[in-house]
Amino acid sequence: MRRVLVVGSGQSGMQLALGLQAHGYEVTVMSARTPEEIREGRPMSTQLMFAPALRIEREMGLDFWADRTPRCVGSRLSMAPAPAHLAARFHLTWDEEDYAQSVDQRVKMSAWLELFESRGGEVVYHTAMTSELEELTRLYDLTVIAAGKGELVELFDRNDAHSPYDRPQRMLSVIYLEGMRRPADDPDPRLHVTFFPGTGEVVSMPGLTTGGRPCEILMWEAVPGGAFDCWQDRPSPEAFLDRTLGMLAEYAPWEHELFTDAAPTDRRCTLFGGYAPIVRHPVGRLAADSHVLGMADVVVANDPISAQGANNAARCADVYLKAILEHGDRPFDPAWMQRTFDLFWEHAEHSTRFSNMMLNPPEHVQKVLGAVADNPAVARRLVYGYNEPSDLQHWLYTPEQVDAYLASVADQATTPSA
């Protein structure tokens, strides 16, 4: 029986561990926190998962909250080039089977850890240190690093070719709320994104949180030093909500009216931070004959502006699981590790490029954002790009592609061009 060590108990690590366990592998998970500590802690992300990632969970039998979690049925995007001025807004409904969902990782990861243990898996509750890892890895056929924070990520060298930023492009502030209202003219749960060029974005989405309660997850994406970058004091949930209401009243009044009756979901329902988007090389070297494989946000950490993080994690775990199973009894050497990551990169390359483009949209992407309000074909293709970023390579990456695509759908615009 092959032995695998998974360091980290987030979306990618637990999905991989549970998948290997189901196929008879002897799997050990190292988790820095117990299920109870996860449950009682702070949110870890916004974790909106689109239809392709949800299908992976469903096929594995891990979608335990599907019937209780609000279905996000589409997107509602707004452009606000000046405070308190709404220039363009549109909403789009996905096909019925293409809904998205967000389950608070405090709920999901604590339950997945308990499930793994109940099925006979070993969990070591301990923060892994690089100094311990070389000796540990000799006990296993393969060690996978799925802990995207802490010193272990330093095992993986930065890939400069795919990492254009060396500092955070957004400072992130998140709160989980209940009691949010839906717009009277659009009552279906949607992903709401309002873009304020040069200032940041405000994002909200439906979700499921602790206690099995529906909630709304609101996130400020602040350009460092801009008007939205005002969360350094890490306010209490009540103060966070008060500040949010004031900012929405000034900058996005069409959103403000939806949150006036909202309340924090729990005493630890906020999250603050910021990091530079980065891609790292996937093979970490501990010694000449000892290597580890990085996965998900250990090696591809995108800004959440395009909601790709949890989706990348699910897809990475799916790719790695299949590659491990197909490899049989052969050694998991560095060449195999690189090939396995390359399979994941076939997807992650596009989610990474999309995320980086949306952080600082070039002129041709701004042209697309300006077209979505008046052309449902453009709106649909852009929004479906969040579900399947690989499509973006065919029409969004260059000015020439954008011009050709917009010309091809010009007859579908609802407002004739001048």
GROMACS .gro file of C-alpha atoms in nm:
model
  418
    1MET     CA    1   0.000   0.000   0.000
    2ARG     CA    2   0.146   0.337  -0.103
    3ARG     CA    3   0.185   0.596   0.171
    4VAL     CA    4   0.117   0.966   0.109
    5LEU     CA    5   0.164   1.262   0.342
    6VAL     CA    6  -0.053   1.568   0.278
    7VAL     CA    7   0.057   1.879   0.468
    8GLY     CA    8  -0.238   2.115   0.496
    9SER     CA    9  -0.610   2.072   0.556
   10GLY     CA   10  -0.772   2.319   0.318
   11GLN     CA   11  -0.979   2.260   0.005
   12SER     CA   12  -0.700   2.105  -0.203
   13GLY     CA   13  -0.529   1.904   0.071
   14MET     CA   14  -0.843   1.749   0.216
   15GLN     CA   15  -0.999   1.679  -0.124
   16LEU     CA   16  -0.681   1.498  -0.232
   17ALA     CA   17  -0.650   1.310   0.097
   18LEU     CA   18  -1.012   1.193   0.088
   19GLY     CA   19  -0.978   1.091  -0.276
   20LEU     CA   20  -0.664   0.885  -0.214
   21GLN     CA   21  -0.818   0.731   0.096
   22ALA     CA   22  -1.118   0.620  -0.109
   23HIS     CA   23  -0.878   0.438  -0.343
   24GLY     CA   24  -0.704   0.246  -0.065
   25TYR     CA   25  -0.396   0.462  -0.014
   26GLU     CA   26  -0.253   0.503   0.335
   27VAL     CA   27  -0.279   0.878   0.384
   28THR     CA   28  -0.161   1.100   0.668
   29VAL     CA   29  -0.276   1.462   0.691
   30MET     CA   30  -0.089   1.726   0.888
   31SER     CA   31  -0.320   2.002   1.006
   32ALA     CA   32  -0.223   2.309   1.204
   33ARG     CA   33  -0.570   2.318   1.363
   34THR     CA   34  -0.822   2.069   1.496
   35PRO     CA   35  -1.177   2.057   1.356
   36GLU     CA   36  -1.303   2.244   1.661
   37GLU     CA   37  -1.037   2.514   1.624
   38ILE     CA   38  -1.130   2.556   1.258
   39ARG     CA   39  -1.501   2.573   1.343
   40GLU     CA   40  -1.444   2.837   1.612
   41GLY     CA   41  -1.191   3.039   1.412
   42ARG     CA   42  -1.216   3.313   1.154
   43PRO     CA   43  -1.325   3.266   0.793
   44MET     CA   44  -1.043   3.161   0.564
   45SER     CA   45  -1.174   3.294   0.233
   46THR     CA   46  -1.482   3.374   0.028
   47GLN     CA   47  -1.450   3.039  -0.158
   48LEU     CA   48  -1.716   3.081  -0.428
   49MET     CA   49  -1.703   2.763  -0.637
   50PHE     CA   50  -1.833   2.759  -0.993
   51ALA     CA   51  -2.007   2.471  -1.165
   52PRO     CA   52  -1.696   2.279  -1.289
   53ALA     CA   53  -1.545   2.268  -0.938
   54LEU     CA   54  -1.878   2.178  -0.781
   55ARG     CA   55  -1.910   1.887  -1.022
   56ILE     CA   56  -1.576   1.751  -0.899
   57GLU     CA   57  -1.701   1.753  -0.539
   58ARG     CA   58  -2.030   1.599  -0.643
   59GLU     CA   59  -1.859   1.313  -0.828
   60MET     CA   60  -1.647   1.244  -0.518
   61GLY     CA   61  -1.952   1.238  -0.291
   62LEU     CA   62  -1.824   1.534  -0.090
   63ASP     CA   63  -2.096   1.792  -0.163
   64PHE     CA   64  -2.268   1.750   0.174
   65TRP     CA   65  -2.410   2.103   0.181
   66ALA     CA   66  -2.545   2.132  -0.174
   67ASP     CA   67  -2.910   2.126  -0.072
   68ARG     CA   68  -2.865   2.382   0.207
   69THR     CA   69  -2.633   2.628   0.040
   70PRO     CA   70  -2.789   2.917  -0.156
   71ARG     CA   71  -2.745   2.877  -0.528
   72CYS     CA   72  -2.569   3.172  -0.686
   73VAL     CA   73  -2.747   3.176  -1.020
   74GLY     CA   74  -2.550   3.443  -1.203
   75SER     CA   75  -2.356   3.766  -1.185
   76ARG     CA   76  -2.443   4.131  -1.141
   77LEU     CA   77  -2.162   4.363  -1.248
   78SER     CA   78  -2.141   4.739  -1.214
   79MET     CA   79  -1.891   4.998  -1.328
   80ALA     CA   80  -1.856   5.314  -1.120
   81PRO     CA   81  -1.592   5.545  -1.265
   82ALA     CA   82  -1.662   5.813  -1.003
   83PRO     CA   83  -1.790   5.795  -0.644
   84ALA     CA   84  -2.168   5.773  -0.617
   85HIS     CA   85  -2.208   5.758  -0.995
   86LEU     CA   86  -2.334   5.440  -1.154
   87ALA     CA   87  -2.223   5.429  -1.516
   88ALA     CA   88  -2.326   5.080  -1.617
   89ARG     CA   89  -2.487   4.778  -1.461
   90PHE     CA   90  -2.602   4.444  -1.591
   91HIS     CA   91  -2.700   4.109  -1.454
   92LEU     CA   92  -2.674   3.769  -1.615
   93THR     CA   93  -2.830   3.436  -1.523
   94TRP     CA   94  -2.627   3.125  -1.594
   95ASP     CA   95  -2.780   2.809  -1.737
   96GLU     CA   96  -2.976   2.622  -1.470
   97GLU     CA   97  -2.709   2.359  -1.405
   98ASP     CA   98  -2.427   2.615  -1.389
   99TYR     CA   99  -2.498   2.770  -1.049
  100ALA     CA  100  -2.216   2.850  -0.806
  101GLN     CA  101  -2.204   2.796  -0.428
  102SER     CA  102  -1.994   2.909  -0.134
  103VAL     CA  103  -1.966   2.699   0.183
  104ASP     CA  104  -1.777   2.865   0.469
  105GLN     CA  105  -1.452   2.669   0.497
  106ARG     CA  106  -1.496   2.666   0.874
  107VAL     CA  107  -1.792   2.437   0.805
  108LYS     CA  108  -1.644   2.237   0.520
  109MET     CA  109  -1.287   2.175   0.636
  110SER     CA  110  -1.379   2.079   0.991
  111ALA     CA  111  -1.633   1.829   0.857
  112TRP     CA  112  -1.392   1.688   0.597
  113LEU     CA  113  -1.123   1.639   0.862
  114GLU     CA  114  -1.368   1.452   1.083
  115LEU     CA  115  -1.482   1.243   0.787
  116PHE     CA  116  -1.123   1.154   0.699
  117GLU     CA  117  -1.055   1.040   1.056
  118SER     CA  118  -1.383   0.848   1.078
  119ARG     CA  119  -1.274   0.650   0.772
  120GLY     CA  120  -0.950   0.549   0.941
  121GLY     CA  121  -0.721   0.826   0.819
  122GLU     CA  122  -0.443   0.954   1.042
  123VAL     CA  123  -0.433   1.327   1.121
  124VAL     CA  124  -0.134   1.482   1.295
  125TYR     CA  125  -0.239   1.810   1.452
  126HIS     CA  126   0.085   2.002   1.431
  127THR     CA  127   0.229   2.294   1.236
  128ALA     CA  128   0.480   2.146   0.996
  129MET     CA  129   0.825   2.300   0.997
  130THR     CA  130   1.079   2.276   0.717
  131SER     CA  131   1.338   2.140   0.960
  132GLU     CA  132   1.113   1.840   1.035
  133LEU     CA  133   1.009   1.767   0.682
  134GLU     CA  134   1.313   1.584   0.544
  135GLU     CA  135   1.295   1.312   0.808
  136LEU     CA  136   0.918   1.286   0.772
  137THR     CA  137   0.920   1.251   0.395
  138ARG     CA  138   1.140   0.940   0.417
  139LEU     CA  139   0.846   0.760   0.576
  140TYR     CA  140   0.623   0.820   0.273
  141ASP     CA  141   0.622   0.747  -0.099
  142LEU     CA  142   0.501   1.101  -0.172
  143THR     CA  143   0.470   1.424   0.026
  144VAL     CA  144   0.237   1.696  -0.099
  145ILE     CA  145   0.246   2.047   0.048
  146ALA     CA  146  -0.100   2.203   0.051
  147ALA     CA  147  -0.044   2.463   0.325
  148GLY     CA  148  -0.035   2.795   0.142
  149LYS     CA  149   0.086   3.001   0.436
  150GLY     CA  150   0.390   2.979   0.661
  151GLU     CA  151   0.749   2.889   0.600
  152LEU     CA  152   0.685   2.580   0.388
  153VAL     CA  153   0.600   2.788   0.082
  154GLU     CA  154   0.962   2.907   0.082
  155LEU     CA  155   1.058   2.559  -0.038
  156PHE     CA  156   0.917   2.655  -0.377
  157ASP     CA  157   1.105   2.909  -0.587
  158ARG     CA  158   0.922   3.201  -0.744
  159ASN     CA  159   0.842   3.163  -1.114
  160ASP     CA  160   0.925   3.512  -1.239
  161ALA     CA  161   0.783   3.446  -1.586
  162HIS     CA  162   0.431   3.413  -1.444
  163SER     CA  163   0.458   3.647  -1.143
  164PRO     CA  164   0.436   4.009  -1.259
  165TYR     CA  165   0.377   4.152  -0.911
  166ASP     CA  166   0.610   4.166  -0.613
  167ARG     CA  167   0.366   4.328  -0.371
  168PRO     CA  168  -0.007   4.308  -0.295
  169GLN     CA  169  -0.228   4.470  -0.558
  170ARG     CA  170  -0.529   4.471  -0.326
  171MET     CA  171  -0.577   4.483   0.049
  172LEU     CA  172  -0.862   4.250   0.136
  173SER     CA  173  -1.132   4.288   0.401
  174VAL     CA  174  -1.417   4.040   0.438
  175ILE     CA  175  -1.727   4.014   0.657
  176TYR     CA  176  -1.999   3.747   0.676
  177LEU     CA  177  -2.348   3.894   0.719
  178GLU     CA  178  -2.707   3.781   0.755
  179GLY     CA  179  -3.022   3.980   0.681
  180MET     CA  180  -2.907   4.119   0.345
  181ARG     CA  181  -3.192   4.204   0.106
  182ARG     CA  182  -3.208   4.128  -0.266
  183PRO     CA  183  -3.280   4.401  -0.523
  184ALA     CA  184  -3.651   4.427  -0.595
  185ASP     CA  185  -3.585   4.411  -0.969
  186ASP     CA  186  -3.344   4.114  -0.939
  187PRO     CA  187  -3.426   3.897  -0.636
  188ASP     CA  188  -3.216   3.594  -0.730
  189PRO     CA  189  -2.890   3.534  -0.539
  190ARG     CA  190  -2.597   3.651  -0.751
  191LEU     CA  191  -2.231   3.736  -0.739
  192HIS     CA  192  -2.228   4.117  -0.717
  193VAL     CA  193  -1.912   4.297  -0.830
  194THR     CA  194  -1.875   4.674  -0.859
  195PHE     CA  195  -1.555   4.805  -1.017
  196PHE     CA  196  -1.409   5.141  -0.915
  197PRO     CA  197  -1.108   5.187  -1.148
  198GLY     CA  198  -0.806   5.304  -0.955
  199THR     CA  199  -0.977   5.252  -0.617
  200GLY     CA  200  -1.078   4.886  -0.598
  201GLU     CA  201  -1.385   4.667  -0.597
  202VAL     CA  202  -1.667   4.572  -0.366
  203VAL     CA  203  -1.784   4.213  -0.401
  204SER     CA  204  -2.066   4.019  -0.239
  205MET     CA  205  -2.202   3.669  -0.281
  206PRO     CA  206  -2.446   3.432  -0.109
  207GLY     CA  207  -2.309   3.152   0.104
  208LEU     CA  208  -2.360   2.905   0.388
  209THR     CA  209  -2.191   2.970   0.721
  210THR     CA  210  -2.161   2.824   1.069
  211GLY     CA  211  -2.472   2.670   1.216
  212GLY     CA  212  -2.596   2.585   0.867
  213ARG     CA  213  -2.722   2.938   0.811
  214PRO     CA  214  -2.742   3.122   0.479
  215CYS     CA  215  -2.536   3.439   0.469
  216GLU     CA  216  -2.395   3.708   0.243
  217ILE     CA  217  -2.017   3.740   0.215
  218LEU     CA  218  -1.898   4.093   0.143
  219MET     CA  219  -1.541   4.178   0.047
  220TRP     CA  220  -1.362   4.507  -0.008
  221GLU     CA  221  -1.075   4.482  -0.256
  222ALA     CA  222  -0.875   4.799  -0.194
  223VAL     CA  223  -0.599   4.939  -0.412
  224PRO     CA  224  -0.320   5.004  -0.159
  225GLY     CA  225  -0.325   5.366  -0.047
  226GLY     CA  226  -0.665   5.434  -0.201
  227ALA     CA  227  -0.995   5.532  -0.047
  228PHE     CA  228  -1.097   5.171   0.024
  229ASP     CA  229  -0.768   5.093   0.201
  230CYS     CA  230  -0.897   5.181   0.548
  231TRP     CA  231  -0.901   4.852   0.739
  232GLN     CA  232  -0.562   4.851   0.908
  233ASP     CA  233  -0.728   4.881   1.250
  234ARG     CA  234  -0.908   4.547   1.193
  235PRO     CA  235  -1.239   4.663   1.338
  236SER     CA  236  -1.485   4.444   1.525
  237PRO     CA  237  -1.766   4.293   1.318
  238GLU     CA  238  -2.007   4.565   1.434
  239ALA     CA  239  -1.760   4.843   1.350
  240PHE     CA  240  -1.678   4.674   1.018
  241LEU     CA  241  -2.046   4.676   0.924
  242ASP     CA  242  -2.090   5.041   1.028
  243ARG     CA  243  -1.792   5.145   0.817
  244THR     CA  244  -1.916   4.935   0.526
  245LEU     CA  245  -2.257   5.102   0.534
  246GLY     CA  246  -2.096   5.445   0.528
  247MET     CA  247  -1.871   5.354   0.238
  248LEU     CA  248  -2.152   5.194   0.041
  249ALA     CA  249  -2.371   5.501   0.095
  250GLU     CA  250  -2.097   5.716  -0.055
  251TYR     CA  251  -1.958   5.495  -0.329
  252ALA     CA  252  -2.228   5.239  -0.418
  253PRO     CA  253  -2.570   5.357  -0.294
  254TRP     CA  254  -2.746   5.094  -0.507
  255GLU     CA  255  -2.570   4.834  -0.289
  256HIS     CA  256  -2.609   5.025   0.039
  257GLU     CA  257  -2.986   4.982   0.047
  258LEU     CA  258  -2.943   4.605   0.040
  259PHE     CA  259  -2.738   4.594   0.362
  260THR     CA  260  -2.917   4.835   0.595
  261ASP     CA  261  -3.081   4.549   0.788
  262ALA     CA  262  -2.774   4.322   0.787
  263ALA     CA  263  -2.595   4.195   1.096
  264PRO     CA  264  -2.268   4.004   1.150
  265THR     CA  265  -2.313   3.627   1.150
  266ASP     CA  266  -2.083   3.561   1.449
  267ARG     CA  267  -1.819   3.720   1.669
  268ARG     CA  268  -1.530   3.610   1.445
  269CYS     CA  269  -1.683   3.668   1.102
  270THR     CA  270  -1.418   3.904   0.961
  271LEU     CA  271  -1.097   3.848   0.769
  272PHE     CA  272  -0.819   4.090   0.676
  273GLY     CA  273  -0.506   4.057   0.469
  274GLY     CA  274  -0.329   4.102   0.141
  275TYR     CA  275  -0.066   3.917  -0.057
  276ALA     CA  276   0.120   3.948  -0.384
  277PRO     CA  277  -0.018   3.713  -0.650
  278ILE     CA  278   0.252   3.461  -0.726
  279VAL     CA  279   0.330   3.145  -0.919
  280ARG     CA  280   0.599   2.917  -0.779
  281HIS     CA  281   0.786   2.622  -0.922
  282PRO     CA  282   0.612   2.306  -0.801
  283VAL     CA  283   0.904   2.092  -0.681
  284GLY     CA  284   1.060   2.168  -0.342
  285ARG     CA  285   1.403   2.022  -0.267
  286LEU     CA  286   1.481   1.911   0.087
  287ALA     CA  287   1.791   1.707   0.001
  288ALA     CA  288   1.949   1.554  -0.307
  289ASP     CA  289   1.716   1.256  -0.280
  290SER     CA  290   1.419   1.418  -0.106
  291HIS     CA  291   1.160   1.631  -0.284
  292VAL     CA  292   0.805   1.748  -0.216
  293LEU     CA  293   0.524   1.853  -0.450
  294GLY     CA  294   0.341   2.181  -0.400
  295MET     CA  295  -0.026   2.216  -0.487
  296ALA     CA  296  -0.300   2.477  -0.530
  297ASP     CA  297  -0.223   2.814  -0.369
  298VAL     CA  298   0.118   2.697  -0.251
  299VAL     CA  299   0.227   2.722  -0.613
  300VAL     CA  300  -0.049   2.933  -0.775
  301ALA     CA  301  -0.181   3.210  -0.551
  302ASN     CA  302  -0.418   3.441  -0.740
  303ASP     CA  303  -0.581   3.753  -0.604
  304PRO     CA  304  -0.948   3.677  -0.530
  305ILE     CA  305  -1.068   3.947  -0.772
  306SER     CA  306  -1.180   3.678  -1.017
  307ALA     CA  307  -1.289   3.424  -0.754
  308GLN     CA  308  -1.054   3.151  -0.877
  309GLY     CA  309  -0.886   3.036  -0.554
  310ALA     CA  310  -1.118   2.757  -0.435
  311ASN     CA  311  -1.182   2.655  -0.795
  312ASN     CA  312  -0.809   2.622  -0.862
  313ALA     CA  313  -0.776   2.418  -0.542
  314ALA     CA  314  -1.050   2.175  -0.641
  315ARG     CA  315  -0.915   2.134  -0.992
  316CYS     CA  316  -0.558   2.090  -0.870
  317ALA     CA  317  -0.663   1.816  -0.627
  318ASP     CA  318  -0.855   1.645  -0.906
  319VAL     CA  319  -0.556   1.655  -1.142
  320TYR     CA  320  -0.314   1.534  -0.875
  321LEU     CA  321  -0.544   1.251  -0.765
  322LYS     CA  322  -0.576   1.117  -1.118
  323ALA     CA  323  -0.201   1.150  -1.180
  324ILE     CA  324  -0.115   0.961  -0.859
  325LEU     CA  325  -0.359   0.682  -0.936
  326GLU     CA  326  -0.231   0.647  -1.291
  327HIS     CA  327   0.133   0.637  -1.175
  328GLY     CA  328   0.091   0.304  -1.000
  329ASP     CA  329   0.396   0.173  -0.815
  330ARG     CA  330   0.655   0.386  -0.991
  331PRO     CA  331   0.858   0.639  -0.788
  332PHE     CA  332   0.725   0.992  -0.747
  333ASP     CA  333   1.041   1.161  -0.870
  334PRO     CA  334   1.087   1.534  -0.949
  335ALA     CA  335   1.020   1.476  -1.319
  336TRP     CA  336   0.682   1.321  -1.238
  337MET     CA  337   0.607   1.608  -0.999
  338GLN     CA  338   0.677   1.865  -1.269
  339ARG     CA  339   0.465   1.680  -1.525
  340THR     CA  340   0.179   1.658  -1.279
  341PHE     CA  341   0.190   2.029  -1.206
  342ASP     CA  342   0.205   2.100  -1.579
  343LEU     CA  343  -0.129   1.922  -1.619
  344PHE     CA  344  -0.279   2.152  -1.357
  345TRP     CA  345  -0.114   2.455  -1.517
  346GLU     CA  346  -0.309   2.388  -1.837
  347HIS     CA  347  -0.604   2.527  -1.641
  348ALA     CA  348  -0.430   2.753  -1.388
  349GLU     CA  349  -0.241   2.946  -1.654
  350HIS     CA  350  -0.569   3.099  -1.768
  351SER     CA  351  -0.715   3.165  -1.424
  352THR     CA  352  -0.385   3.333  -1.332
  353ARG     CA  353  -0.372   3.548  -1.642
  354PHE     CA  354  -0.737   3.646  -1.599
  355SER     CA  355  -0.688   3.742  -1.236
  356ASN     CA  356  -0.380   3.949  -1.311
  357MET     CA  357  -0.553   4.125  -1.600
  358MET     CA  358  -0.852   4.217  -1.383
  359LEU     CA  359  -0.625   4.372  -1.120
  360ASN     CA  360  -0.498   4.629  -1.370
  361PRO     CA  361  -0.720   4.599  -1.678
  362PRO     CA  362  -0.544   4.710  -1.996
  363GLU     CA  363  -0.736   4.928  -2.239
  364HIS     CA  364  -0.874   4.639  -2.443
  365VAL     CA  365  -1.015   4.470  -2.130
  366GLN     CA  366  -1.169   4.800  -2.020
  367LYS     CA  367  -1.334   4.811  -2.362
  368VAL     CA  368  -1.494   4.473  -2.288
  369LEU     CA  369  -1.610   4.588  -1.944
  370GLY     CA  370  -1.767   4.890  -2.110
  371ALA     CA  371  -1.946   4.672  -2.365
  372VAL     CA  372  -2.111   4.426  -2.127
  373ALA     CA  373  -2.395   4.659  -2.025
  374ASP     CA  374  -2.513   4.697  -2.384
  375ASN     CA  375  -2.438   4.359  -2.534
  376PRO     CA  376  -2.570   4.038  -2.375
  377ALA     CA  377  -2.338   3.822  -2.585
  378VAL     CA  378  -2.031   3.999  -2.444
  379ALA     CA  379  -2.175   3.983  -2.093
  380ARG     CA  380  -2.243   3.612  -2.115
  381ARG     CA  381  -1.902   3.523  -2.252
  382LEU     CA  382  -1.718   3.733  -1.992
  383VAL     CA  383  -1.917   3.594  -1.700
  384TYR     CA  384  -1.875   3.237  -1.823
  385GLY     CA  385  -1.503   3.307  -1.830
  386TYR     CA  386  -1.512   3.294  -1.450
  387ASN     CA  387  -1.644   2.937  -1.477
  388GLU     CA  388  -1.401   2.829  -1.747
  389PRO     CA  389  -1.107   3.071  -1.781
  390SER     CA  390  -0.948   2.871  -2.062
  391ASP     CA  391  -1.205   3.022  -2.302
  392LEU     CA  392  -1.054   3.367  -2.245
  393GLN     CA  393  -0.746   3.281  -2.448
  394HIS     CA  394  -0.961   3.283  -2.761
  395TRP     CA  395  -1.091   3.639  -2.736
  396LEU     CA  396  -0.969   3.849  -2.439
  397TYR     CA  397  -0.590   3.838  -2.418
  398THR     CA  398  -0.494   4.087  -2.690
  399PRO     CA  399  -0.639   4.407  -2.839
  400GLU     CA  400  -0.669   4.234  -3.176
  401GLN     CA  401  -0.870   3.947  -3.026
  402VAL     CA  402  -1.103   4.186  -2.845
  403ASP     CA  403  -1.163   4.404  -3.150
  404ALA     CA  404  -1.238   4.102  -3.366
  405TYR     CA  405  -1.474   3.952  -3.109
  406LEU     CA  406  -1.664   4.276  -3.041
  407ALA     CA  407  -1.707   4.327  -3.414
  408SER     CA  408  -1.843   3.974  -3.450
  409VAL     CA  409  -2.119   4.033  -3.193
  410ALA     CA  410  -2.188   4.400  -3.265
  411ASP     CA  411  -2.529   4.313  -3.412
  412GLN     CA  412  -2.638   4.178  -3.072
  413ALA     CA  413  -2.591   4.508  -2.890
  414THR     CA  414  -2.906   4.653  -2.738
  415THR     CA  415  -2.781   5.010  -2.782
  416PRO     CA  416  -2.657   5.097  -3.132
  417SER     CA  417  -2.304   5.232  -3.140
  418ALA     CA  418  -2.257   5.593  -3.242
   0.00000   0.00000   0.00000
